[in-house]
Every structure is written in C-alpha cells, then in structure tokens.
C-alpha cells in the first residue's frame, strides 16, 4: 500500500467512525405532526415539546440572534438514551433558515443562529421528538 492509498483508507475510516457515532434511526418511532388540542391552554406535555422562540441582539451586519428552546414555560424536554429531541428546524415566512441534528443524552433541544429579519413577518420552529412527534410554534417579528 502506497502513501496515497494509506491516506485514503485512513480518511474513509475516520468518516466511518464519525457516522457511527450518530444516533440509531430506529429509535425515531413517531414522525407525526402534532396539533395542540387547545392552543390557548397547552398541556404540560404539549409545552414540553413546543419550541420557544426568542430574539436577541442585532449585530453590525443586521443579523439578529434567534434562539429556540424545547420546550416552553421553563419545562425542558428530557434528553435520555431513548427519548430526546433529535431535530429542530427554523423557518422565516416558511423558508428554511436552519436545521440542527441532536444526539441523545449529550445534547438537548436547542438551536441558535443569526437571522436577517428584514421583511420577515413570522418565525416558525419545528421540534421533533423521537417518541412524541413533531410540534410547531411561531412568533410574529
Ligand atoms: Fe418527547
């Protein structure tokens, strides 16, 4: 094996190791979109899964900090080996802004990014729980 081939083998081995550390997709057993029964009075379970979107400061280039926590009213969704938020997506007026993929236990349901909110009317976030499905929340900006 020459040096070039050895480097290729090492690169493929490193990539395989990285991919092997991702969560087991079989643990995602619920991909249904969940509608809140009474959006004005969410249950604790609904609050635990619903994104909470908060705006922070704007930088010199006009990008505003957007934070998404799962869930609301101080109720934090758990992150255990078999139950966690595996993905959060953020949309501005329906257009994708950011996606975060999360691992069980080591991370929990949180996304932060900077967004140019010029002409944006609504921010929406989707929280995906491996056991309880997909919850959406929106704010007007
Ligand atoms: Fe859950």
PDB file of N, CA and C in Angstrom, residues 16-61:
ATOM      1  N   UNK A  16     -16.151   6.893   8.647  1.00  0.00           N
ATOM      2  CA  UNK A  16     -16.995   5.825   9.168  1.00  0.00           C
ATOM      3  C   UNK A  16     -17.186   5.963  10.669  1.00  0.00           C
ATOM      4  N   UNK A  17     -16.114   6.309  11.372  1.00  0.00           N
ATOM      5  CA  UNK A  17     -16.187   6.484  12.821  1.00  0.00           C
ATOM      6  C   UNK A  17     -17.125   7.626  13.158  1.00  0.00           C
ATOM      7  N   UNK A  18     -17.031   8.734  12.416  1.00  0.00           N
ATOM      8  CA  UNK A  18     -17.898   9.890  12.653  1.00  0.00           C
ATOM      9  C   UNK A  18     -19.349   9.506  12.448  1.00  0.00           C
ATOM     10  N   UNK A  19     -19.647   8.825  11.349  1.00  0.00           N
ATOM     11  CA  UNK A  19     -21.020   8.448  11.051  1.00  0.00           C
ATOM     12  C   UNK A  19     -21.548   7.437  12.057  1.00  0.00           C
ATOM     13  N   UNK A  20     -20.691   6.574  12.564  1.00  0.00           N
ATOM     14  CA  UNK A  20     -21.123   5.556  13.515  1.00  0.00           C
ATOM     15  C   UNK A  20     -21.569   6.168  14.832  1.00  0.00           C
ATOM     16  N   UNK A  21     -21.131   7.393  15.122  1.00  0.00           N
ATOM     17  CA  UNK A  21     -21.492   7.998  16.398  1.00  0.00           C
ATOM     18  C   UNK A  21     -22.892   8.622  16.364  1.00  0.00           C
ATOM     19  N   UNK A  22     -23.514   8.711  15.155  1.00  0.00           N
ATOM     20  CA  UNK A  22     -24.860   9.271  15.078  1.00  0.00           C
ATOM     21  C   UNK A  22     -25.863   8.297  15.700  1.00  0.00           C
ATOM     22  N   UNK A  23     -26.978   8.856  16.189  1.00  0.00           N
ATOM     23  CA  UNK A  23     -27.978   8.034  16.875  1.00  0.00           C
ATOM     24  C   UNK A  23     -28.583   6.998  15.928  1.00  0.00           C
ATOM     25  N   UNK A  24     -29.141   5.969  16.534  1.00  0.00           N
ATOM     26  CA  UNK A  24     -29.781   4.883  15.792  1.00  0.00           C
ATOM     27  C   UNK A  24     -31.145   5.371  15.286  1.00  0.00           C
ATOM     28  N   UNK A  25     -31.312   5.427  13.972  1.00  0.00           N
ATOM     29  CA  UNK A  25     -32.556   5.944  13.364  1.00  0.00           C
ATOM     30  C   UNK A  25     -33.782   5.102  13.765  1.00  0.00           C
ATOM     31  N   UNK A  26     -33.562   3.858  14.171  1.00  0.00           N
ATOM     32  CA  UNK A  26     -34.692   3.008  14.585  1.00  0.00           C
ATOM     33  C   UNK A  26     -35.351   3.524  15.865  1.00  0.00           C
ATOM     34  N   UNK A  27     -34.645   4.385  16.611  1.00  0.00           N
ATOM     35  CA  UNK A  27     -35.215   4.946  17.841  1.00  0.00           C
ATOM     36  C   UNK A  27     -36.270   6.011  17.552  1.00  0.00           C
ATOM     37  N   UNK A  28     -36.301   6.509  16.313  1.00  0.00           N
ATOM     38  CA  UNK A  28     -37.320   7.507  15.935  1.00  0.00           C
ATOM     39  C   UNK A  28     -38.577   6.738  15.525  1.00  0.00           C
ATOM     40  N   UNK A  29     -39.562   6.688  16.443  1.00  0.00           N
ATOM     41  CA  UNK A  29     -40.749   5.856  16.227  1.00  0.00           C
ATOM     42  C   UNK A  29     -42.014   6.667  15.978  1.00  0.00           C
ATOM     43  N   UNK A  30     -41.918   8.004  16.063  1.00  0.00           N
ATOM     44  CA  UNK A  30     -43.098   8.842  15.834  1.00  0.00           C
ATOM     45  C   UNK A  30     -42.680  10.066  15.021  1.00  0.00           C
ATOM     46  N   UNK A  31     -43.189  10.158  13.788  1.00  0.00           N
ATOM     47  CA  UNK A  31     -42.880  11.310  12.934  1.00  0.00           C
ATOM     48  C   UNK A  31     -44.155  12.068  12.561  1.00  0.00           C
ATOM     49  N   UNK A  32     -45.200  11.895  13.379  1.00  0.00           N
ATOM     50  CA  UNK A  32     -46.476  12.583  13.097  1.00  0.00           C
ATOM     51  C   UNK A  32     -46.392  14.059  13.479  1.00  0.00           C
ATOM     52  N   UNK A  33     -47.062  14.912  12.700  1.00  0.00           N
ATOM     53  CA  UNK A  33     -47.214  16.317  13.054  1.00  0.00           C
ATOM     54  C   UNK A  33     -48.340  16.427  14.073  1.00  0.00           C
ATOM     55  N   UNK A  34     -48.026  16.984  15.234  1.00  0.00           N
ATOM     56  CA  UNK A  34     -48.990  17.060  16.329  1.00  0.00           C
ATOM     57  C   UNK A  34     -49.623  18.453  16.372  1.00  0.00           C
ATOM     58  N   UNK A  35     -50.944  18.489  16.458  1.00  0.00           N
ATOM     59  CA  UNK A  35     -51.680  19.751  16.640  1.00  0.00           C
ATOM     60  C   UNK A  35     -52.072  19.856  18.111  1.00  0.00           C
ATOM     61  N   UNK A  36     -51.866  21.035  18.702  1.00  0.00           N
ATOM     62  CA  UNK A  36     -52.278  21.233  20.083  1.00  0.00           C
ATOM     63  C   UNK A  36     -53.798  21.187  20.161  1.00  0.00           C
ATOM     64  N   UNK A  37     -54.305  20.496  21.195  1.00  0.00           N
ATOM     65  CA  UNK A  37     -55.765  20.350  21.326  1.00  0.00           C
ATOM     66  C   UNK A  37     -56.420  21.712  21.564  1.00  0.00           C
ATOM     67  N   UNK A  38     -55.833  22.510  22.459  1.00  0.00           N
ATOM     68  CA  UNK A  38     -56.346  23.857  22.734  1.00  0.00           C
ATOM     69  C   UNK A  38     -55.125  24.785  22.809  1.00  0.00           C
ATOM     70  N   UNK A  39     -54.742  25.416  21.680  1.00  0.00           N
ATOM     71  CA  UNK A  39     -53.501  26.209  21.650  1.00  0.00           C
ATOM     72  C   UNK A  39     -53.439  27.311  22.712  1.00  0.00           C
ATOM     73  N   UNK A  40     -54.597  27.812  23.145  1.00  0.00           N
ATOM     74  CA  UNK A  40     -54.597  28.865  24.166  1.00  0.00           C
ATOM     75  C   UNK A  40     -54.285  28.307  25.555  1.00  0.00           C
ATOM     76  N   UNK A  41     -54.495  27.008  25.732  1.00  0.00           N
ATOM     77  CA  UNK A  41     -54.250  26.365  27.027  1.00  0.00           C
ATOM     78  C   UNK A  41     -53.496  25.047  26.828  1.00  0.00           C
ATOM     79  N   UNK A  42     -52.212  25.129  26.452  1.00  0.00           N
ATOM     80  CA  UNK A  42     -51.463  23.888  26.205  1.00  0.00           C
ATOM     81  C   UNK A  42     -51.268  23.083  27.493  1.00  0.00           C
ATOM     82  N   UNK A  43     -51.265  21.769  27.333  1.00  0.00           N
ATOM     83  CA  UNK A  43     -50.976  20.901  28.472  1.00  0.00           C
ATOM     84  C   UNK A  43     -49.482  20.952  28.767  1.00  0.00           C
ATOM     85  N   UNK A  44     -49.088  20.421  29.926  1.00  0.00           N
ATOM     86  CA  UNK A  44     -47.661  20.388  30.269  1.00  0.00           C
ATOM     87  C   UNK A  44     -46.873  19.561  29.249  1.00  0.00           C
ATOM     88  N   UNK A  45     -47.484  18.462  28.786  1.00  0.00           N
ATOM     89  CA  UNK A  45     -46.833  17.625  27.770  1.00  0.00           C
ATOM     90  C   UNK A  45     -46.645  18.371  26.457  1.00  0.00           C
ATOM     91  N   UNK A  46     -47.645  19.185  26.109  1.00  0.00           N
ATOM     92  CA  UNK A  46     -47.529  19.983  24.877  1.00  0.00           C
ATOM     93  C   UNK A  46     -46.476  21.084  25.046  1.00  0.00           C
ATOM     94  N   UNK A  47     -46.457  21.722  26.214  1.00  0.00           N
ATOM     95  CA  UNK A  47     -45.441  22.753  26.477  1.00  0.00           C
ATOM     96  C   UNK A  47     -44.036  22.154  26.441  1.00  0.00           C
ATOM     97  N   UNK A  48     -43.907  20.936  26.943  1.00  0.00           N
ATOM     98  CA  UNK A  48     -42.597  20.273  26.998  1.00  0.00           C
ATOM     99  C   UNK A  48     -42.029  20.031  25.605  1.00  0.00           C
ATOM    100  N   UNK A  49     -42.915  19.897  24.604  1.00  0.00           N
ATOM    101  CA  UNK A  49     -42.461  19.588  23.243  1.00  0.00           C
ATOM    102  C   UNK A  49     -42.466  20.780  22.299  1.00  0.00           C
ATOM    103  N   UNK A  50     -43.077  21.885  22.724  1.00  0.00           N
ATOM    104  CA  UNK A  50     -43.244  23.023  21.814  1.00  0.00           C
ATOM    105  C   UNK A  50     -42.028  23.931  21.824  1.00  0.00           C
ATOM    106  N   UNK A  51     -41.599  24.374  20.644  1.00  0.00           N
ATOM    107  CA  UNK A  51     -40.474  25.312  20.575  1.00  0.00           C
ATOM    108  C   UNK A  51     -40.832  26.642  21.224  1.00  0.00           C
ATOM    109  N   UNK A  52     -39.860  27.225  21.907  1.00  0.00           N
ATOM    110  CA  UNK A  52     -39.975  28.581  22.438  1.00  0.00           C
ATOM    111  C   UNK A  52     -38.939  29.420  21.698  1.00  0.00           C
ATOM    112  N   UNK A  53     -39.416  30.389  20.906  1.00  0.00           N
ATOM    113  CA  UNK A  53     -38.535  31.188  20.035  1.00  0.00           C
ATOM    114  C   UNK A  53     -38.308  32.541  20.692  1.00  0.00           C
ATOM    115  N   UNK A  54     -37.037  32.912  20.854  1.00  0.00           N
ATOM    116  CA  UNK A  54     -36.715  34.210  21.462  1.00  0.00           C
ATOM    117  C   UNK A  54     -35.725  34.956  20.577  1.00  0.00           C
ATOM    118  N   UNK A  55     -35.906  36.276  20.508  1.00  0.00           N
ATOM    119  CA  UNK A  55     -34.999  37.130  19.741  1.00  0.00           C
ATOM    120  C   UNK A  55     -34.000  37.792  20.670  1.00  0.00           C
ATOM    121  N   UNK A  56     -32.747  37.900  20.194  1.00  0.00           N
ATOM    122  CA  UNK A  56     -31.698  38.580  20.954  1.00  0.00           C
ATOM    123  C   UNK A  56     -31.246  39.830  20.219  1.00  0.00           C
ATOM    124  N   UNK A  57     -29.978  40.159  20.384  1.00  0.00           N
ATOM    125  CA  UNK A  57     -29.446  41.408  19.830  1.00  0.00           C
ATOM    126  C   UNK A  57     -29.176  41.288  18.332  1.00  0.00           C
ATOM    127  N   UNK A  58     -29.125  42.451  17.685  1.00  0.00           N
ATOM    128  CA  UNK A  58     -28.810  42.521  16.259  1.00  0.00           C
ATOM    129  C   UNK A  58     -27.348  42.941  16.109  1.00  0.00           C
ATOM    130  N   UNK A  59     -26.615  42.285  15.202  1.00  0.00           N
ATOM    131  CA  UNK A  59     -25.202  42.643  15.026  1.00  0.00           C
ATOM    132  C   UNK A  59     -25.034  43.773  14.002  1.00  0.00           C
ATOM    133  N   UNK A  60     -23.781  44.180  13.767  1.00  0.00           N
ATOM    134  CA  UNK A  60     -23.497  45.320  12.889  1.00  0.00           C
ATOM    135  C   UNK A  60     -23.912  45.072  11.448  1.00  0.00           C
ATOM    136  N   UNK A  61     -24.054  43.815  11.051  1.00  0.00           N
ATOM    137  CA  UNK A  61     -24.490  43.476   9.690  1.00  0.00           C
ATOM    138  C   UNK A  61     -26.002  43.272   9.600  1.00  0.00           C
TER     139      UNK A  61
END
